[in-house]
Coordinates of C-alpha atoms and ligand atoms in Angstrom, one line a residue:
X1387 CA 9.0 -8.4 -27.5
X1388 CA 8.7 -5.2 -25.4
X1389 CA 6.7 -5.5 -22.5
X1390 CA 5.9 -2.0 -21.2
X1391 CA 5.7 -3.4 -17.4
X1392 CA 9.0 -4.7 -17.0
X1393 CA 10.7 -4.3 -14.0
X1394 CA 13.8 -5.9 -14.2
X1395 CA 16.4 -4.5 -12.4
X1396 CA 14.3 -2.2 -10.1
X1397 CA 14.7 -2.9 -6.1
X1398 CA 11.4 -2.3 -4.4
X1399 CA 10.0 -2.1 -1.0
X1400 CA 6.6 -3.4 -0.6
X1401 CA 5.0 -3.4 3.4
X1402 CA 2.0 -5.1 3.9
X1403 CA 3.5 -8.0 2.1
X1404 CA 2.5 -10.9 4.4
X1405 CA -1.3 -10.7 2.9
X1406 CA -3.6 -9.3 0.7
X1407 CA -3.0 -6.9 -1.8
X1408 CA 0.5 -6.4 -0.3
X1409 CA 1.4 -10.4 -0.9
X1410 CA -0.3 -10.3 -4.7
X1411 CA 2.1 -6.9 -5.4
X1412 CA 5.3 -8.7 -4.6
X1413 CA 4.5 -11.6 -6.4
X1414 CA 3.8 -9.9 -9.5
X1415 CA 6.6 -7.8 -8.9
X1416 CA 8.7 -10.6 -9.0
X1417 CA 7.3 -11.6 -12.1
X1418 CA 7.9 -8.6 -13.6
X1419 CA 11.9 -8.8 -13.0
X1420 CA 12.2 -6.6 -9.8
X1421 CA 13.7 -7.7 -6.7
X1422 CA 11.4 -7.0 -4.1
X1423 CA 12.1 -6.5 0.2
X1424 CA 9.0 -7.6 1.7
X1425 CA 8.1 -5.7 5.1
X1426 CA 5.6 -6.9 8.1
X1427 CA 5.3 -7.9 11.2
X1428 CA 4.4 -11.8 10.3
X1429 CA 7.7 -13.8 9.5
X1430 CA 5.8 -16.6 9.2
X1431 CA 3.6 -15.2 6.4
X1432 CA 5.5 -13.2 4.9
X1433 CA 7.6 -16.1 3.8
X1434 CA 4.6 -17.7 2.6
X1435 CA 4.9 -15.1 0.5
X1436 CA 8.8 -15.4 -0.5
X1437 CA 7.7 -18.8 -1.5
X1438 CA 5.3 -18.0 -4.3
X1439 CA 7.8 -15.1 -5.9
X1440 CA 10.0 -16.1 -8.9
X1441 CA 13.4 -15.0 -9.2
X1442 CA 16.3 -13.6 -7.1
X1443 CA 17.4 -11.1 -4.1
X1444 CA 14.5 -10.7 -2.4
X1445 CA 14.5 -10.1 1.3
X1446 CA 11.6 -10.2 4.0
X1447 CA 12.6 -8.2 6.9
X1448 CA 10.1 -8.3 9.8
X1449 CA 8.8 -4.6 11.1
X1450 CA 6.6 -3.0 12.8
X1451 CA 5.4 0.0 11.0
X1452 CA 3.8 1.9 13.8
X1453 CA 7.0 2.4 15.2
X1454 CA 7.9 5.7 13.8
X1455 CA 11.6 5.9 15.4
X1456 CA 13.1 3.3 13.7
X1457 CA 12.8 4.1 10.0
X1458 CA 16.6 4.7 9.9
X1459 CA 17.0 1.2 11.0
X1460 CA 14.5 -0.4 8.7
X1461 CA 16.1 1.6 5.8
X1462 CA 19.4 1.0 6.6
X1463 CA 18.4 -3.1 6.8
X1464 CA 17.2 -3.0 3.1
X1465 CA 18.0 0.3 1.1
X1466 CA 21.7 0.8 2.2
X1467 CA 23.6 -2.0 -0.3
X1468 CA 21.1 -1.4 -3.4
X1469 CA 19.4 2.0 -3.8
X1470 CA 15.6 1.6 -4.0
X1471 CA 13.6 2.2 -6.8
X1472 CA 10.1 2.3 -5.4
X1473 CA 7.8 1.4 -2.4
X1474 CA 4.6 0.4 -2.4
X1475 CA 2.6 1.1 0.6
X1476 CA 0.1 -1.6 1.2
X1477 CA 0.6 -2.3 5.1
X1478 CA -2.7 -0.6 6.4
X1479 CA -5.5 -1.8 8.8
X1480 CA -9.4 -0.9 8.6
X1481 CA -11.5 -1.7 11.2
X1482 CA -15.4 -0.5 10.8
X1483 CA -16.2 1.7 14.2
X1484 CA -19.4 3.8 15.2
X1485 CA -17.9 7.5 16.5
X1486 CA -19.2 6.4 19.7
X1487 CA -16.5 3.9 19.9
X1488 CA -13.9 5.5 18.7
X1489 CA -11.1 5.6 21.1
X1490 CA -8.1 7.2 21.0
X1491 CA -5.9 4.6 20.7
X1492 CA -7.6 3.6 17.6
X1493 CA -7.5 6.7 16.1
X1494 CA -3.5 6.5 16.9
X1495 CA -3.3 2.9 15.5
X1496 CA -5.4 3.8 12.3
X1497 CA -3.5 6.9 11.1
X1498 CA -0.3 5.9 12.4
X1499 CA -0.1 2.6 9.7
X1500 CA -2.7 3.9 7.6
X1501 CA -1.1 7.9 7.2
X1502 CA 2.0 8.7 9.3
X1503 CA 4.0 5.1 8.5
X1504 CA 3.4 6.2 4.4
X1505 CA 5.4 10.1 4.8
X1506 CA 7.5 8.2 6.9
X1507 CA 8.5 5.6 4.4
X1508 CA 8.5 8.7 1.5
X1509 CA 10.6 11.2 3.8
X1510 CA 13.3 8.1 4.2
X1511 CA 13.1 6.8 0.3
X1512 CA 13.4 10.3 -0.8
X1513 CA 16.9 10.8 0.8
X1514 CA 19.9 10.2 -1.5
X1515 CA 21.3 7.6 0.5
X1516 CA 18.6 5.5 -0.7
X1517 CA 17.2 5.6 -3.5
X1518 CA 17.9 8.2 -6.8
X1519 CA 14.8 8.7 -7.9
X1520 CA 11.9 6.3 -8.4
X1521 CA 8.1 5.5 -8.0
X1522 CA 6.4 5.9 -4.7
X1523 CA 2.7 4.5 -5.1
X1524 CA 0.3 3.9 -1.5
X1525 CA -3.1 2.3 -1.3
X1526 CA -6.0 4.7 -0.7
X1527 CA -9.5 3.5 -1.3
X1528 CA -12.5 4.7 -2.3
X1529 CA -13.2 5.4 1.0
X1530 CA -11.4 8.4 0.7
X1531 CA -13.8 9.6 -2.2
X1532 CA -17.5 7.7 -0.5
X1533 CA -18.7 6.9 3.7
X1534 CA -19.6 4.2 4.8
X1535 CA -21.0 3.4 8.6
X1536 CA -18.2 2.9 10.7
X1537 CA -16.0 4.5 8.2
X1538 CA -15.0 7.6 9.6
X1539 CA -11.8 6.9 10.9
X1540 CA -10.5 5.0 7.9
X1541 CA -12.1 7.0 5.0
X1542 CA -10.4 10.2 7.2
X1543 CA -7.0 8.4 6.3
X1544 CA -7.3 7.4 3.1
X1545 CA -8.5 11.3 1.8
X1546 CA -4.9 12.2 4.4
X1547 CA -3.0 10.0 2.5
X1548 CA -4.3 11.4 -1.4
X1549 CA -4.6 15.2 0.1
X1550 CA -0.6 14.5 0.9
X1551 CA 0.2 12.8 -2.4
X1552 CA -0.5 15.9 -4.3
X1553 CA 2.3 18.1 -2.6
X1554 CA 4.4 15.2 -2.2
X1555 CA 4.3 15.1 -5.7
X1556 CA 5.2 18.7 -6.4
X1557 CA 8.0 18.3 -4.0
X1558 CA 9.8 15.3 -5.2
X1559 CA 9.4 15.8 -8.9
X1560 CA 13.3 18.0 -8.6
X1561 CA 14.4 14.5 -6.7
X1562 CA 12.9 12.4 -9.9
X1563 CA 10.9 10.7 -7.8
X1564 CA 6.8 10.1 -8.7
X1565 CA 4.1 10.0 -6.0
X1566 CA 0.7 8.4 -7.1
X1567 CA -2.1 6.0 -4.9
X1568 CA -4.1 2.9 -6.5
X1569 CA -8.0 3.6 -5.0
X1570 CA -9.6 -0.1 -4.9
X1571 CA -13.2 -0.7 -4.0
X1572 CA -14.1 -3.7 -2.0
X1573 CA -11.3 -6.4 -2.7
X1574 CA -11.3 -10.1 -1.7
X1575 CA -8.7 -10.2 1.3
X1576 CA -8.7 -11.0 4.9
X1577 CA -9.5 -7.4 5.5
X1578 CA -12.6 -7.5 3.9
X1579 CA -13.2 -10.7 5.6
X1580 CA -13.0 -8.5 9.0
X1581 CA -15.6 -5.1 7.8
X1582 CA -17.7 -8.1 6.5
X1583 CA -18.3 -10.2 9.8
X1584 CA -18.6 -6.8 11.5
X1585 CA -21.1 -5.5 9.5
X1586 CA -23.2 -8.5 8.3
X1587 CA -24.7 -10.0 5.5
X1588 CA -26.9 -7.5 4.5
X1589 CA -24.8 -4.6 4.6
X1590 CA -22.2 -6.5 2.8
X1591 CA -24.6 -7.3 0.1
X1592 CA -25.3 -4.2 -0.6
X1593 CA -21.5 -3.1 -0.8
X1594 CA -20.9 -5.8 -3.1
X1595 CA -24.3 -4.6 -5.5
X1596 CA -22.4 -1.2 -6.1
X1597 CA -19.9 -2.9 -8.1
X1598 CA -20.6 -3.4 -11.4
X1599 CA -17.7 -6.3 -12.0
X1600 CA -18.1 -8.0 -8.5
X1601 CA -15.6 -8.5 -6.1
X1602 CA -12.0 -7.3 -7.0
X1603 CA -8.8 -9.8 -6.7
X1604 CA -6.1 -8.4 -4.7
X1605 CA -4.1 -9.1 -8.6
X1606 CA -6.7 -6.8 -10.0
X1607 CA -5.1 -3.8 -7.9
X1608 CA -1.2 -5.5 -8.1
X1609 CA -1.5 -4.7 -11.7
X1610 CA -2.5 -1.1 -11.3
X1611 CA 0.7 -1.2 -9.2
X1612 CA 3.1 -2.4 -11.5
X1613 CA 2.1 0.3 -14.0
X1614 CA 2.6 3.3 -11.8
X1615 CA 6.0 1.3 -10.8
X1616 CA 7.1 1.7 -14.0
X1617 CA 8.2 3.7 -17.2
X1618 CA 5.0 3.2 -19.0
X1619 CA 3.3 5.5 -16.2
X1620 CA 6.6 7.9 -15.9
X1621 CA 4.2 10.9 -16.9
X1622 CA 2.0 10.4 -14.1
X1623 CA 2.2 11.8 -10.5
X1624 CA 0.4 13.0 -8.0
X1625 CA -2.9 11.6 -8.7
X1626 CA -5.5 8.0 -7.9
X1627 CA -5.7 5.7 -10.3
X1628 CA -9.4 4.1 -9.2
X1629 CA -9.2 0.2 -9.7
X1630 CA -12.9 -0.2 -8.0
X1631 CA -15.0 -2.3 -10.9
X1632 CA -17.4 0.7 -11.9
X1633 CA -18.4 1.6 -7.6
X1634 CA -17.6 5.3 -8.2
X1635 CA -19.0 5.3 -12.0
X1636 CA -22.5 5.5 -10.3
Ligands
NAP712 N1 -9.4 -5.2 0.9 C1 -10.1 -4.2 0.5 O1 -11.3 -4.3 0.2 C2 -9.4 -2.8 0.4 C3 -10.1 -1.8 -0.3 C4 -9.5 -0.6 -0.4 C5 -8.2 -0.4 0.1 N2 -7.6 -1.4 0.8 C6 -6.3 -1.0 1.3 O2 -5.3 -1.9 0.8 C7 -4.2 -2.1 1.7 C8 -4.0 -3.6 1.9 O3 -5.2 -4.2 2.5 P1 -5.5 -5.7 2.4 O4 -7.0 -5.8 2.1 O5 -4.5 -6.4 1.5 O6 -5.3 -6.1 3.9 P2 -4.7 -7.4 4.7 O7 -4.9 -8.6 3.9 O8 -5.4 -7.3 6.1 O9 -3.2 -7.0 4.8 C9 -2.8 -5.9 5.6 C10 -1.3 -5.9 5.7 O10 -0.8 -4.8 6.5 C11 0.2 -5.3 7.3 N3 0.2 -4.5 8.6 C12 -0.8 -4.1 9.3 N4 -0.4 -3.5 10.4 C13 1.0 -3.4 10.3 C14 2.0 -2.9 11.1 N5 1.8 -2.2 12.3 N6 3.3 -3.0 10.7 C15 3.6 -3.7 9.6 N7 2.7 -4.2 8.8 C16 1.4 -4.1 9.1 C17 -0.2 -6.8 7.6 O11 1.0 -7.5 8.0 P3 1.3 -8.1 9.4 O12 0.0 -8.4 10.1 O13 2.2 -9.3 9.1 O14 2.1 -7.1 10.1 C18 -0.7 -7.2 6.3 O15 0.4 -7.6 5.5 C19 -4.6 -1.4 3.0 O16 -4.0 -0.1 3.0 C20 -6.1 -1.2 2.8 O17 -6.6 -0.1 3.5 C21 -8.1 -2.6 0.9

């Protein structure tokens, strides 16, 4: 039987993989055949998350994303002895903060894991050493597309991160490598457990009434994943594909 998300084979490189939607990619990844290197800062939870994958020669390797010097090293710990085939950019923090409060060091923290880790991680995957080719996908949200109160830093990295897709796109098509983002709406995950308490019941509620199938699963937006991973999608780059239960049909 052909299955047109198979991913056996493939080596990918998922960060953010300790939680969320980052945990529920490399899991399915798994599934799917691929042999996945998990990357966070948690060792603990990331392998919680080695734990629930099925087959063989995965690798967690703890890392600190926001530290922007030592890409060589974290590519050279698990893209030197297999080439890559993808990454999968899920790592990403998004705290809810009035402009009044926004301090610089946020606005360092946010775009540095949310924007500046993801060209890193393309700039490194991109060189021949490794990877030849492949799928590059990153997590936006709809947040680059809508506001929200609080919202500016974070929706201003998310629209970074799909403004830079499009050339990165252009660029890398003579390397064969694609360049797309998944756009989710609200999903359930500890990080919408954080905007939530911050911004309270009724502002949740009426987040949650803009979306038409409720609350996504972070598996709803790991199988938008997969799809740009592989060959079924390999006429699509440099575009979202919006995995947001109906929010932005209104
Ligand atoms: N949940 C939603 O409603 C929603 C909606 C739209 C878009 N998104 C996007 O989806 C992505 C995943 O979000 P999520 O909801 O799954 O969040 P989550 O459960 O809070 O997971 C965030 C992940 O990012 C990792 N991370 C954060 N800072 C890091 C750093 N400095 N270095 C390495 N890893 C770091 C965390 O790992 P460690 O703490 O172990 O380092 C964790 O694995 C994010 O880009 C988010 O913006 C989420």
């Amino acid at each position: 039987m052909v299955n047109p998300m198979e991913l056996i084979g493939r080596r990918i490189l998922v960060t953010g993989a300790s939680s969320g939607i980052g945990r529920a990619c490399a899991i399915l990844l798994s599934r799917l055949g691929a042999s996945v290197v998990l990357v966070a800062r948690d060792e603990k939870r990331l392998n919680e998350t080695l734990k629930q994958m099925t087959g063989s020669g995965h690798t967690a390797v703890t890392f600190d994303l926001t530290d922007l010097e030592r890409y060589e090293e974290l590519f050279n710990r698990c893209g030197s002895e297999q080439k890559l085939n993808g990454i999968v950019h899920a790592a990403g923090v998004g705290p809810a903060i009035p402009i009044q409060y926004v301090s610089i060091a946020a606005m360092r923290e946010v775009m540095t894991i949310n924007y500046f880790a993801f060209m890193e991680l393309v700039k490194w995957f991109s060189k021949k050493k490794y990877s030849a080719g492949g799928s590059i996908v990153a997590i936006s949200s709809i947040s680059a597309k809508v506001g929200w109160l609080g919202g500016s830093l974070y929706c201003g990295s998310k629209g970074a991160l799909d403004a830079s897709i499009r050339a990165l796109a252009l660029e890398l098509v003579a390397k064969n490598i694609r360049v797309n983002s998944v756009v989710p709406s609200n999903i359930q995950t500890p990080m919408l457990d954080d905007i939530t308490s911050v911004v309270g019941d009724e502002a949740t509620r009426q987040i949650l009434i803009k979306q038409p199938l409720g609350l996504g699963e972070p598996e709803d937006v790991a199988n938008a994943i997969a799809f740009l991973l592989g060959d079924a999608s390999r006429f699509i780059t440099g575009t979202q594909l919006v995995v947001d239960g109906g929010y932005l049909a209104q």
